[in-house]
Coordinates of N, CA and C in Angstrom, one line a residue:
X7 N -4.1 -55.8 -130.8 CA -5.3 -54.9 -130.7 C -6.1 -55.2 -129.4
X8 N -6.2 -56.5 -129.1 CA -7.0 -56.8 -127.8 C -6.3 -56.2 -126.6
X9 N -5.0 -56.2 -126.6 CA -4.3 -55.6 -125.5 C -4.6 -54.1 -125.4
X10 N -4.6 -53.4 -126.5 CA -4.9 -52.0 -126.5 C -6.3 -51.7 -126.0
X11 N -7.3 -52.5 -126.5 CA -8.7 -52.3 -126.1 C -8.8 -52.5 -124.6
X12 N -8.1 -53.6 -124.0 CA -8.2 -53.7 -122.6 C -7.6 -52.5 -121.8
X13 N -6.5 -52.0 -122.4 CA -5.9 -50.9 -121.7 C -6.8 -49.7 -121.7
X14 N -7.5 -49.4 -122.9 CA -8.4 -48.3 -123.0 C -9.5 -48.4 -121.9
X15 N -10.1 -49.6 -121.8 CA -11.2 -49.8 -120.9 C -10.8 -49.6 -119.4
X16 N -9.5 -50.1 -119.1 CA -9.0 -49.9 -117.8 C -8.9 -48.4 -117.4
X17 N -8.4 -47.6 -118.4 CA -8.2 -46.2 -118.2 C -9.5 -45.5 -118.0
X18 N -10.5 -45.8 -118.8 CA -11.8 -45.2 -118.7 C -12.4 -45.4 -117.3
X19 N -12.4 -46.6 -116.8 CA -13.0 -47.0 -115.5 C -12.2 -46.3 -114.4
X20 N -10.9 -46.1 -114.5 CA -10.1 -45.5 -113.5 C -10.4 -44.0 -113.4
X21 N -10.3 -43.3 -114.6 CA -10.4 -41.9 -114.6 C -11.9 -41.4 -114.5
X22 N -12.9 -42.2 -115.0 CA -14.2 -41.8 -115.0 C -14.5 -40.7 -116.1
X23 N -15.7 -40.1 -116.0 CA -16.1 -39.1 -117.1 C -15.2 -38.0 -117.2
X24 N -14.7 -37.5 -116.0 CA -13.8 -36.3 -116.0 C -12.5 -36.5 -116.7
X25 N -12.1 -37.8 -116.8 CA -10.7 -38.0 -117.4 C -10.7 -38.5 -118.8
X26 N -11.9 -38.4 -119.5 CA -11.9 -39.0 -120.9 C -11.0 -38.2 -121.8
X27 N -10.9 -36.9 -121.8 CA -10.0 -36.1 -122.6 C -8.6 -36.5 -122.4
X28 N -8.2 -36.6 -121.1 CA -6.8 -37.0 -120.7 C -6.4 -38.3 -121.3
X29 N -7.3 -39.3 -121.3 CA -7.1 -40.6 -121.8 C -6.8 -40.5 -123.3
X30 N -7.6 -39.7 -124.0 CA -7.4 -39.6 -125.5 C -6.1 -39.1 -125.8
X31 N -5.6 -38.0 -125.1 CA -4.3 -37.4 -125.3 C -3.2 -38.4 -125.0
X32 N -3.4 -39.2 -124.0 CA -2.4 -40.2 -123.6 C -2.2 -41.2 -124.7
X33 N -3.3 -41.7 -125.3 CA -3.3 -42.7 -126.3 C -2.6 -42.2 -127.6
X34 N -2.8 -40.9 -127.9 CA -2.2 -40.3 -129.1 C -0.7 -40.1 -128.9
X35 N -0.3 -39.8 -127.7 CA 1.1 -39.5 -127.4 C 1.9 -40.8 -127.3
X36 N 1.4 -41.8 -126.6 CA 2.2 -43.0 -126.4 C 1.3 -44.2 -126.2
X37 N 1.7 -45.4 -126.6 CA 0.9 -46.6 -126.5 C 1.3 -47.4 -125.3
X38 N 2.3 -47.0 -124.5 CA 2.8 -47.9 -123.4 C 2.0 -47.9 -122.2
X39 N 2.3 -48.8 -121.3 CA 1.5 -49.0 -120.1 C 1.9 -48.1 -119.0
X40 N 3.2 -47.7 -118.9 CA 3.8 -47.1 -117.7 C 3.1 -45.7 -117.4
X41 N 3.0 -44.9 -118.5 CA 2.5 -43.5 -118.3 C 1.0 -43.6 -117.9
X42 N 0.2 -44.5 -118.4 CA -1.2 -44.6 -118.1 C -1.4 -45.0 -116.7
X43 N -0.5 -45.8 -116.0 CA -0.8 -46.2 -114.7 C -0.5 -45.0 -113.7
X44 N 0.4 -44.1 -114.0 CA 0.7 -43.0 -113.1 C -0.3 -41.9 -113.2
X45 N -0.9 -41.6 -114.3 CA -1.8 -40.5 -114.5 C -3.0 -40.4 -113.5
X46 N -3.7 -41.5 -113.2 CA -4.9 -41.5 -112.3 C -4.5 -41.0 -110.9
X47 N -3.3 -41.3 -110.5 CA -3.0 -41.0 -109.1 C -3.1 -39.5 -108.8
X48 N -2.9 -38.6 -109.8 CA -2.9 -37.2 -109.6 C -4.3 -36.6 -109.7
X49 N -5.3 -37.3 -110.2 CA -6.7 -36.8 -110.4 C -7.6 -36.8 -109.2
X50 N -7.6 -37.8 -108.3 CA -8.6 -37.8 -107.2 C -8.5 -36.7 -106.3
X51 N -7.3 -36.1 -105.9 CA -7.3 -35.0 -104.9 C -8.1 -33.8 -105.4
X52 N -8.0 -33.5 -106.7 CA -8.7 -32.3 -107.2 C -10.2 -32.5 -107.1
X53 N -10.7 -33.7 -107.3 CA -12.2 -34.0 -107.3 C -12.7 -34.0 -105.9
X54 N -11.9 -34.4 -104.9 CA -12.3 -34.5 -103.5 C -12.2 -33.2 -102.8
X55 N -11.4 -32.3 -103.2 CA -11.2 -31.0 -102.5 C -12.4 -30.1 -102.7
X56 N -12.9 -30.0 -103.9 CA -14.0 -29.0 -104.2 C -15.2 -29.2 -103.3
X57 N -15.8 -30.4 -103.2 CA -17.1 -30.5 -102.4 C -16.9 -30.2 -100.9
X58 N -15.7 -30.3 -100.4 CA -15.5 -30.1 -98.9 C -15.4 -28.7 -98.6
X59 N -16.5 -28.0 -98.7 CA -16.5 -26.6 -98.4 C -17.4 -26.4 -97.1
X60 N -16.7 -26.2 -95.9 CA -17.5 -26.2 -94.7 C -18.5 -25.1 -94.6
X61 N -19.7 -25.4 -94.1 CA -20.7 -24.4 -93.9 C -21.2 -24.5 -92.4
X62 N -20.3 -24.3 -91.5 CA -20.5 -24.6 -90.1 C -20.9 -23.3 -89.4
X63 N -20.9 -22.2 -90.1 CA -21.1 -20.9 -89.4 C -22.6 -20.6 -89.2
X64 N -23.5 -21.4 -89.8 CA -24.9 -21.2 -89.6 C -25.5 -20.4 -90.8
X65 N -26.8 -20.2 -90.8 CA -27.4 -19.5 -91.9 C -28.1 -18.2 -91.6
X66 N -27.6 -17.6 -90.4 CA -28.2 -16.4 -90.0 C -28.0 -15.3 -91.0
X67 N -29.0 -14.4 -91.1 CA -28.9 -13.2 -92.0 C -29.7 -12.1 -91.5
X68 N -29.4 -10.9 -91.9 CA -30.1 -9.7 -91.6 C -29.2 -8.6 -91.1
X69 N -29.6 -7.3 -91.1 CA -28.7 -6.2 -90.9 C -28.1 -6.2 -89.5
X70 N -28.7 -6.7 -88.5 CA -28.2 -6.7 -87.1 C -27.2 -7.8 -86.9
X71 N -27.1 -8.8 -87.8 CA -26.2 -9.9 -87.6 C -24.7 -9.4 -87.4
X72 N -24.4 -8.3 -88.1 CA -23.0 -7.8 -88.1 C -22.7 -7.3 -86.7
X73 N -23.7 -7.0 -85.8 CA -23.4 -6.5 -84.5 C -23.1 -7.6 -83.5
X74 N -23.3 -8.8 -83.9 CA -23.0 -10.0 -83.0 C -21.5 -10.2 -83.0
X75 N -20.9 -10.4 -81.8 CA -19.4 -10.6 -81.7 C -18.9 -11.7 -82.7
X76 N -17.7 -11.5 -83.2 CA -17.1 -12.5 -84.1 C -16.7 -13.8 -83.4
X77 N -16.3 -13.7 -82.1 CA -15.9 -14.9 -81.4 C -16.3 -14.8 -80.0
X78 N -16.1 -15.9 -79.3 CA -16.4 -16.0 -77.8 C -17.8 -16.5 -77.7
X79 N -18.3 -16.6 -76.4 CA -19.6 -17.2 -76.1 C -20.8 -16.4 -76.7
X80 N -20.6 -15.1 -77.0 CA -21.7 -14.4 -77.6 C -21.7 -14.4 -79.1
X81 N -20.8 -15.0 -79.7 CA -20.8 -15.1 -81.2 C -21.8 -16.2 -81.6
X82 N -22.0 -16.3 -82.9 CA -22.9 -17.3 -83.5 C -22.5 -18.7 -83.1
X83 N -21.2 -18.9 -83.3 CA -20.6 -20.2 -83.0 C -20.8 -20.5 -81.5
X84 N -20.5 -19.5 -80.6 CA -20.6 -19.7 -79.2 C -22.1 -20.0 -78.7
X85 N -23.0 -19.2 -79.3 CA -24.4 -19.3 -78.9 C -24.9 -20.7 -79.3
X86 N -24.4 -21.2 -80.4 CA -24.9 -22.5 -80.9 C -24.6 -23.7 -79.9
X87 N -23.7 -23.4 -79.0 CA -23.3 -24.4 -78.0 C -24.2 -24.4 -76.7
X88 N -25.0 -23.3 -76.5 CA -25.7 -23.1 -75.3 C -27.2 -23.1 -75.5
X89 N -28.1 -23.4 -74.5 CA -29.5 -23.3 -74.6 C -29.9 -21.8 -74.6
X90 N -31.1 -21.5 -74.9 CA -31.6 -20.2 -75.3 C -31.3 -19.1 -74.3
X91 N -31.6 -19.3 -73.0 CA -31.4 -18.3 -72.0 C -29.9 -18.0 -71.8
X92 N -29.2 -19.1 -71.7 CA -27.7 -18.9 -71.5 C -27.1 -18.2 -72.7
X93 N -27.5 -18.6 -73.9 CA -27.0 -18.0 -75.2 C -27.3 -16.5 -75.2
X94 N -28.5 -16.2 -74.8 CA -28.9 -14.7 -74.8 C -28.1 -14.0 -73.8
X95 N -27.8 -14.6 -72.7 CA -27.0 -13.8 -71.6 C -25.6 -13.5 -72.1
X96 N -25.1 -14.2 -73.1 CA -23.8 -14.0 -73.6 C -23.8 -13.0 -74.8
X97 N -25.0 -12.6 -75.2 CA -25.1 -11.7 -76.4 C -25.3 -10.3 -75.9
X98 N -24.4 -9.4 -76.2 CA -24.6 -8.0 -75.7 C -25.8 -7.3 -76.3
X99 N -26.4 -7.7 -77.4 CA -27.6 -7.1 -77.9 C -28.9 -7.4 -77.1
X100 N -28.8 -8.5 -76.2 CA -30.0 -9.0 -75.6 C -30.0 -8.9 -74.1
X101 N -29.2 -8.0 -73.5 CA -29.0 -7.9 -72.1 C -30.3 -7.5 -71.4
X102 N -31.1 -6.6 -71.9 CA -32.4 -6.2 -71.3 C -33.4 -7.4 -71.3
X103 N -33.4 -8.1 -72.4 CA -34.3 -9.3 -72.5 C -33.9 -10.3 -71.5
X104 N -32.7 -10.5 -71.3 CA -32.2 -11.4 -70.3 C -32.7 -11.0 -68.9
X105 N -32.6 -9.7 -68.6 CA -33.1 -9.2 -67.3 C -34.6 -9.5 -67.1
X106 N -35.3 -9.3 -68.2 CA -36.8 -9.6 -68.1 C -37.0 -11.1 -67.9
X107 N -36.3 -11.9 -68.6 CA -36.4 -13.4 -68.4 C -36.1 -13.8 -67.0
X108 N -35.1 -13.2 -66.4 CA -34.8 -13.5 -65.0 C -35.9 -13.1 -64.1
X109 N -36.4 -11.9 -64.3 CA -37.5 -11.3 -63.5 C -38.7 -12.2 -63.6
X110 N -39.0 -12.8 -64.7 CA -40.2 -13.6 -64.9 C -39.9 -15.1 -64.5
X111 N -38.7 -15.4 -64.0 CA -38.3 -16.7 -63.6 C -38.5 -17.7 -64.8
X112 N -38.1 -17.3 -66.0 CA -38.2 -18.2 -67.1 C -36.9 -18.8 -67.6
X113 N -35.8 -18.6 -66.9 CA -34.5 -19.1 -67.3 C -34.5 -20.6 -67.5
X114 N -35.0 -21.3 -66.5 CA -35.0 -22.8 -66.6 C -35.9 -23.3 -67.8
X115 N -37.0 -22.6 -68.0 CA -37.9 -23.0 -69.0 C -37.2 -22.8 -70.4
X116 N -36.6 -21.7 -70.6 CA -35.9 -21.4 -71.9 C -34.7 -22.2 -72.1
X117 N -34.1 -22.8 -71.0 CA -33.0 -23.6 -71.1 C -33.3 -25.1 -71.1
X118 N -34.6 -25.4 -71.1 CA -35.1 -26.8 -71.2 C -34.9 -27.4 -72.6
X119 N -35.3 -28.6 -72.8 CA -35.0 -29.4 -74.0 C -35.5 -28.7 -75.3
X120 N -36.7 -28.1 -75.2 CA -37.3 -27.5 -76.4 C -37.8 -28.6 -77.3
X121 N -37.8 -28.4 -78.6 CA -37.3 -27.2 -79.3 C -38.2 -26.0 -79.2
X122 N -37.6 -24.8 -79.4 CA -38.4 -23.6 -79.4 C -38.0 -22.7 -80.6
X123 N -39.0 -21.8 -81.0 CA -38.7 -20.7 -81.9 C -38.9 -19.5 -81.1
X124 N -37.9 -18.6 -81.0 CA -37.9 -17.5 -80.1 C -37.7 -16.2 -80.9
X125 N -38.5 -15.2 -80.6 CA -38.3 -13.9 -81.1 C -37.8 -13.0 -80.0
X126 N -36.5 -12.5 -80.2 CA -35.8 -11.9 -79.1 C -35.6 -10.4 -79.4
X127 N -36.3 -9.5 -78.7 CA -36.2 -8.1 -78.9 C -34.8 -7.6 -78.4
X128 N -34.2 -6.7 -79.2 CA -32.9 -6.2 -78.8 C -33.1 -5.1 -77.7
X129 N -32.0 -4.7 -77.2 CA -32.0 -3.7 -76.1 C -32.7 -2.4 -76.5
X130 N -32.5 -2.0 -77.8 CA -33.1 -0.7 -78.3 C -34.7 -0.9 -78.3
X131 N -35.2 -2.1 -78.5 CA -36.6 -2.3 -78.5 C -37.2 -2.0 -77.1
X132 N -36.5 -2.4 -76.1 CA -37.0 -2.1 -74.7 C -36.7 -0.6 -74.4
X133 N -35.6 -0.1 -74.9 CA -35.3 1.4 -74.6 C -36.4 2.3 -75.2
X134 N -37.1 1.8 -76.3 CA -38.1 2.6 -76.9 C -39.4 2.7 -76.1
X135 N -39.5 1.8 -75.1 CA -40.7 1.9 -74.2 C -40.5 2.9 -73.1
X136 N -41.5 3.8 -72.9 CA -41.4 4.8 -71.8 C -40.9 4.1 -70.5
X137 N -40.0 4.7 -69.8 CA -39.4 4.1 -68.7 C -40.4 3.7 -67.6
X138 N -41.4 4.5 -67.3 CA -42.4 4.2 -66.3 C -43.2 2.9 -66.7
X139 N -43.5 2.8 -68.0 CA -44.3 1.7 -68.5 C -43.4 0.4 -68.4
X140 N -42.2 0.5 -68.7 CA -41.3 -0.6 -68.7 C -41.1 -1.1 -67.2
X141 N -40.9 -0.1 -66.3 CA -40.7 -0.5 -64.9 C -42.0 -1.2 -64.4
X142 N -43.1 -0.7 -64.8 CA -44.4 -1.3 -64.3 C -44.5 -2.7 -64.8
X143 N -44.2 -3.0 -66.1 CA -44.3 -4.3 -66.6 C -43.3 -5.2 -65.9
X144 N -42.1 -4.8 -65.7 CA -41.1 -5.6 -65.1 C -41.4 -6.0 -63.6
X145 N -42.2 -5.1 -63.0 CA -42.7 -5.3 -61.6 C -43.9 -6.2 -61.6
X146 N -44.6 -6.4 -62.7 CA -45.8 -7.3 -62.7 C -45.4 -8.6 -63.4
X147 N -45.2 -9.6 -62.5 CA -44.6 -10.9 -63.0 C -45.6 -11.6 -64.0
X148 N -46.9 -11.5 -63.7 CA -47.9 -12.2 -64.5 C -47.9 -11.5 -65.9
X149 N -47.9 -10.2 -65.9 CA -48.0 -9.5 -67.2 C -46.7 -9.7 -68.0
X150 N -45.5 -9.6 -67.3 CA -44.2 -9.8 -67.9 C -44.2 -11.2 -68.5
X151 N -44.6 -12.2 -67.8 CA -44.6 -13.6 -68.3 C -45.5 -13.7 -69.5
X152 N -46.6 -13.1 -69.5 CA -47.5 -13.1 -70.6 C -46.9 -12.6 -71.9
X153 N -46.2 -11.4 -71.7 CA -45.5 -10.8 -72.8 C -44.3 -11.6 -73.3
X154 N -43.5 -12.1 -72.4 CA -42.4 -12.9 -72.9 C -42.7 -14.2 -73.5
X155 N -43.8 -14.9 -73.0 CA -44.2 -16.1 -73.6 C -44.9 -15.9 -75.0
X156 N -45.3 -14.7 -75.2 CA -45.9 -14.4 -76.5 C -44.8 -14.3 -77.6
X157 N -43.5 -14.3 -77.2 CA -42.4 -14.3 -78.1 C -41.8 -15.7 -78.3
X158 N -42.5 -16.8 -77.8 CA -42.0 -18.1 -77.9 C -43.0 -19.1 -78.5
X159 N -42.5 -19.8 -79.5 CA -43.3 -21.0 -80.0 C -42.6 -22.2 -79.5
X160 N -43.4 -23.1 -78.9 CA -42.9 -24.3 -78.3 C -43.1 -25.5 -79.2
X161 N -42.1 -26.4 -79.2 CA -42.2 -27.7 -80.0 C -41.8 -27.6 -81.4
X162 N -41.4 -26.4 -81.9 CA -41.0 -26.3 -83.3 C -39.7 -25.4 -83.4
X163 N -38.9 -25.8 -84.3 CA -37.6 -25.1 -84.5 C -37.8 -24.5 -85.9
X164 N -38.3 -23.2 -86.0 CA -38.7 -22.7 -87.3 C -37.7 -21.6 -87.8
X165 N -37.2 -21.8 -89.0 CA -36.3 -20.8 -89.6 C -37.2 -19.9 -90.4
X166 N -36.6 -18.9 -91.0 CA -37.4 -17.9 -91.8 C -38.2 -18.5 -92.9
X167 N -37.7 -19.5 -93.6 CA -38.4 -20.1 -94.6 C -39.6 -20.9 -94.1
X168 N -39.5 -21.4 -92.9 CA -40.6 -22.2 -92.3 C -41.7 -21.2 -91.8
X169 N -41.3 -20.0 -91.3 CA -42.2 -19.0 -90.9 C -43.0 -18.5 -92.1
X170 N -42.3 -18.3 -93.2 CA -43.0 -17.8 -94.4 C -44.0 -18.9 -94.9
X171 N -43.6 -20.1 -94.8 CA -44.5 -21.2 -95.3 C -45.7 -21.4 -94.3
X172 N -45.5 -21.2 -93.0 CA -46.6 -21.4 -92.1 C -47.6 -20.2 -92.1
X173 N -47.1 -19.0 -92.2 CA -47.9 -17.8 -92.2 C -48.3 -17.3 -90.9
X174 N -48.5 -18.3 -89.9 CA -48.9 -17.9 -88.5 C -48.5 -19.1 -87.6
X175 N -48.5 -18.8 -86.3 CA -48.2 -19.8 -85.3 C -48.8 -19.4 -84.0
X176 N -49.1 -20.4 -83.2 CA -49.6 -20.1 -81.8 C -48.4 -20.1 -80.8
X177 N -48.4 -19.2 -79.9 CA -47.3 -19.0 -79.0 C -47.6 -19.7 -77.7
X178 N -46.6 -19.8 -76.8 CA -46.8 -20.3 -75.5 C -47.8 -19.5 -74.7
X179 N -47.9 -18.3 -75.0 CA -48.9 -17.4 -74.4 C -50.3 -17.8 -74.8
X180 N -50.5 -18.4 -75.9 CA -51.8 -18.8 -76.5 C -52.2 -17.8 -77.6
X181 N -51.5 -16.7 -77.7 CA -51.8 -15.8 -78.8 C -51.2 -16.2 -80.1
X182 N -51.6 -15.5 -81.2 CA -51.2 -15.9 -82.5 C -50.1 -14.9 -83.0
X183 N -49.1 -15.4 -83.7 CA -48.2 -14.5 -84.4 C -48.4 -14.7 -85.9
X184 N -48.3 -13.6 -86.7 CA -48.4 -13.6 -88.1 C -47.1 -13.2 -88.8
X185 N -46.7 -14.0 -89.8 CA -45.4 -13.8 -90.4 C -45.6 -13.3 -91.9
X186 N -44.6 -12.5 -92.3 CA -44.6 -11.9 -93.6 C -44.2 -13.0 -94.6
X187 N -44.4 -12.6 -95.9 CA -44.3 -13.6 -97.0 C -42.9 -14.2 -97.1
X188 N -41.8 -13.4 -96.6 CA -40.5 -14.0 -96.7 C -40.0 -14.4 -95.3
X189 N -40.8 -14.4 -94.3 CA -40.5 -14.8 -93.0 C -39.6 -13.9 -92.2
X190 N -39.4 -12.7 -92.7 CA -38.6 -11.7 -92.0 C -39.3 -10.6 -91.3
X191 N -40.6 -10.8 -91.1 CA -41.4 -9.9 -90.3 C -42.3 -10.8 -89.4
X192 N -42.6 -10.3 -88.2 CA -43.6 -10.9 -87.3 C -44.5 -9.9 -86.7
X193 N -45.8 -10.0 -87.0 CA -46.8 -9.0 -86.6 C -46.4 -7.6 -87.1
X194 N -45.8 -7.6 -88.3 CA -45.3 -6.3 -88.9 C -44.0 -5.8 -88.4
X195 N -43.4 -6.5 -87.4 CA -42.1 -6.1 -86.8 C -41.0 -6.7 -87.6
X196 N -40.0 -6.0 -87.8 CA -38.8 -6.5 -88.6 C -38.0 -7.5 -87.8
X197 N -37.7 -8.6 -88.4 CA -36.6 -9.5 -87.9 C -35.3 -9.0 -88.4
X198 N -34.4 -8.5 -87.5 CA -33.2 -7.9 -88.0 C -32.0 -8.8 -88.0
X199 N -32.2 -10.0 -87.5 CA -31.2 -11.1 -87.6 C -31.9 -12.4 -87.5
X200 N -32.1 -13.1 -88.6 CA -32.9 -14.3 -88.7 C -32.0 -15.5 -88.5
X201 N -32.7 -16.6 -88.0 CA -32.1 -18.0 -88.1 C -30.8 -18.1 -87.2
X202 N -30.8 -17.5 -86.0 CA -29.7 -17.7 -85.1 C -29.9 -19.0 -84.4
X203 N -28.9 -19.9 -84.5 CA -29.1 -21.3 -83.9 C -28.5 -21.3 -82.5
X204 N -29.3 -21.8 -81.6 CA -28.8 -22.1 -80.2 C -29.1 -23.6 -80.0
X205 N -28.6 -24.1 -78.9 CA -28.6 -25.5 -78.7 C -30.0 -26.1 -78.7
X206 N -31.0 -25.4 -78.3 CA -32.4 -25.9 -78.2 C -33.4 -25.1 -78.9
X207 N -33.0 -24.2 -79.8 CA -34.0 -23.3 -80.4 C -33.4 -22.6 -81.7
X208 N -34.3 -22.0 -82.4 CA -33.9 -21.0 -83.5 C -34.4 -19.7 -83.0
X209 N -33.5 -18.7 -82.9 CA -33.8 -17.4 -82.4 C -33.8 -16.4 -83.6
X210 N -34.9 -15.5 -83.6 CA -35.0 -14.4 -84.5 C -34.9 -13.1 -83.8
X211 N -33.9 -12.3 -84.0 CA -33.7 -11.1 -83.3 C -34.6 -10.0 -83.9
X212 N -35.4 -9.3 -83.1 CA -36.4 -8.4 -83.7 C -36.1 -7.0 -83.1
X213 N -36.7 -6.0 -83.7 CA -36.4 -4.6 -83.3 C -37.6 -3.9 -82.5
X214 N -38.6 -4.7 -82.1 CA -39.7 -4.2 -81.2 C -40.1 -5.3 -80.3
X215 N -40.7 -4.9 -79.2 CA -41.3 -5.8 -78.3 C -42.7 -6.2 -78.8
X216 N -43.0 -7.4 -78.9 CA -44.3 -7.9 -79.4 C -45.3 -7.9 -78.2
X217 N -46.5 -7.4 -78.4 CA -47.6 -7.4 -77.4 C -48.8 -8.2 -77.7
X218 N -49.2 -9.1 -76.8 CA -50.4 -9.9 -77.0 C -51.6 -9.0 -77.2
X219 N -52.4 -9.4 -78.1 CA -53.7 -8.6 -78.3 C -54.6 -8.9 -77.1
X220 N -55.3 -7.8 -76.6 CA -56.2 -8.0 -75.6 C -55.6 -8.2 -74.2
X221 N -54.3 -7.9 -74.1 CA -53.7 -8.0 -72.8 C -54.0 -6.8 -72.0
X222 N -53.5 -6.6 -70.8 CA -53.8 -5.5 -69.9 C -53.5 -4.2 -70.5
X223 N -54.2 -3.2 -70.2 CA -54.0 -1.8 -70.8 C -52.6 -1.3 -70.7
X224 N -51.9 -1.6 -69.6 CA -50.6 -1.1 -69.5 C -49.7 -1.7 -70.5
X225 N -49.9 -2.9 -70.9 CA -49.0 -3.6 -71.9 C -49.4 -3.1 -73.3
X226 N -50.7 -2.8 -73.5 CA -51.1 -2.4 -74.9 C -50.5 -1.0 -75.2
X227 N -50.3 -0.2 -74.2 CA -49.8 1.2 -74.4 C -48.3 1.1 -74.9
X228 N -47.7 0.0 -74.5 CA -46.3 -0.1 -75.0 C -46.2 -0.3 -76.5

């Protein structure tokens, strides 16, 4: 009897909670030592496989995320390797924004250590601006810098849930941004792809250009 009790204890400690039923069946079928020693060897692989489910693709979501390339430097995985300005230059949705960043001489700033939270207007957001107005803004470096820096929060890496919790934040421009209850709107503008990770920032792709309140009349008309 003592030998059987020791054998039962050894089986329980080896198999753990998940193997209690298997131990009971083994005891009913046979009382020998050989079968009990081989059973535990098959159990650990099934328990270690399930938890290892990679989630390395990021947490981005939103209707425009599907338009981001599946692979290459402009994909989510590719952008995660580069700082903000470089990552944007590889994304076909953001080519007009990149031209504006270059015109304002902000490439080095956006590629610096950060962290940043960046609201990045897609090409269609700039295309919606009357051409004459857009040309005027691109030609006015001070105004362009003011508008672009209104899209950047410095020192914080904020995902959609963080934006929702904060409710508002001050930008590099000095102006305030207001966020919707779920973090997927900014100043009433839709975030169409949230939580895009780049090396030094979290980027939220938006469908309109944001304008600082009280800026120059030309900018307000946009």
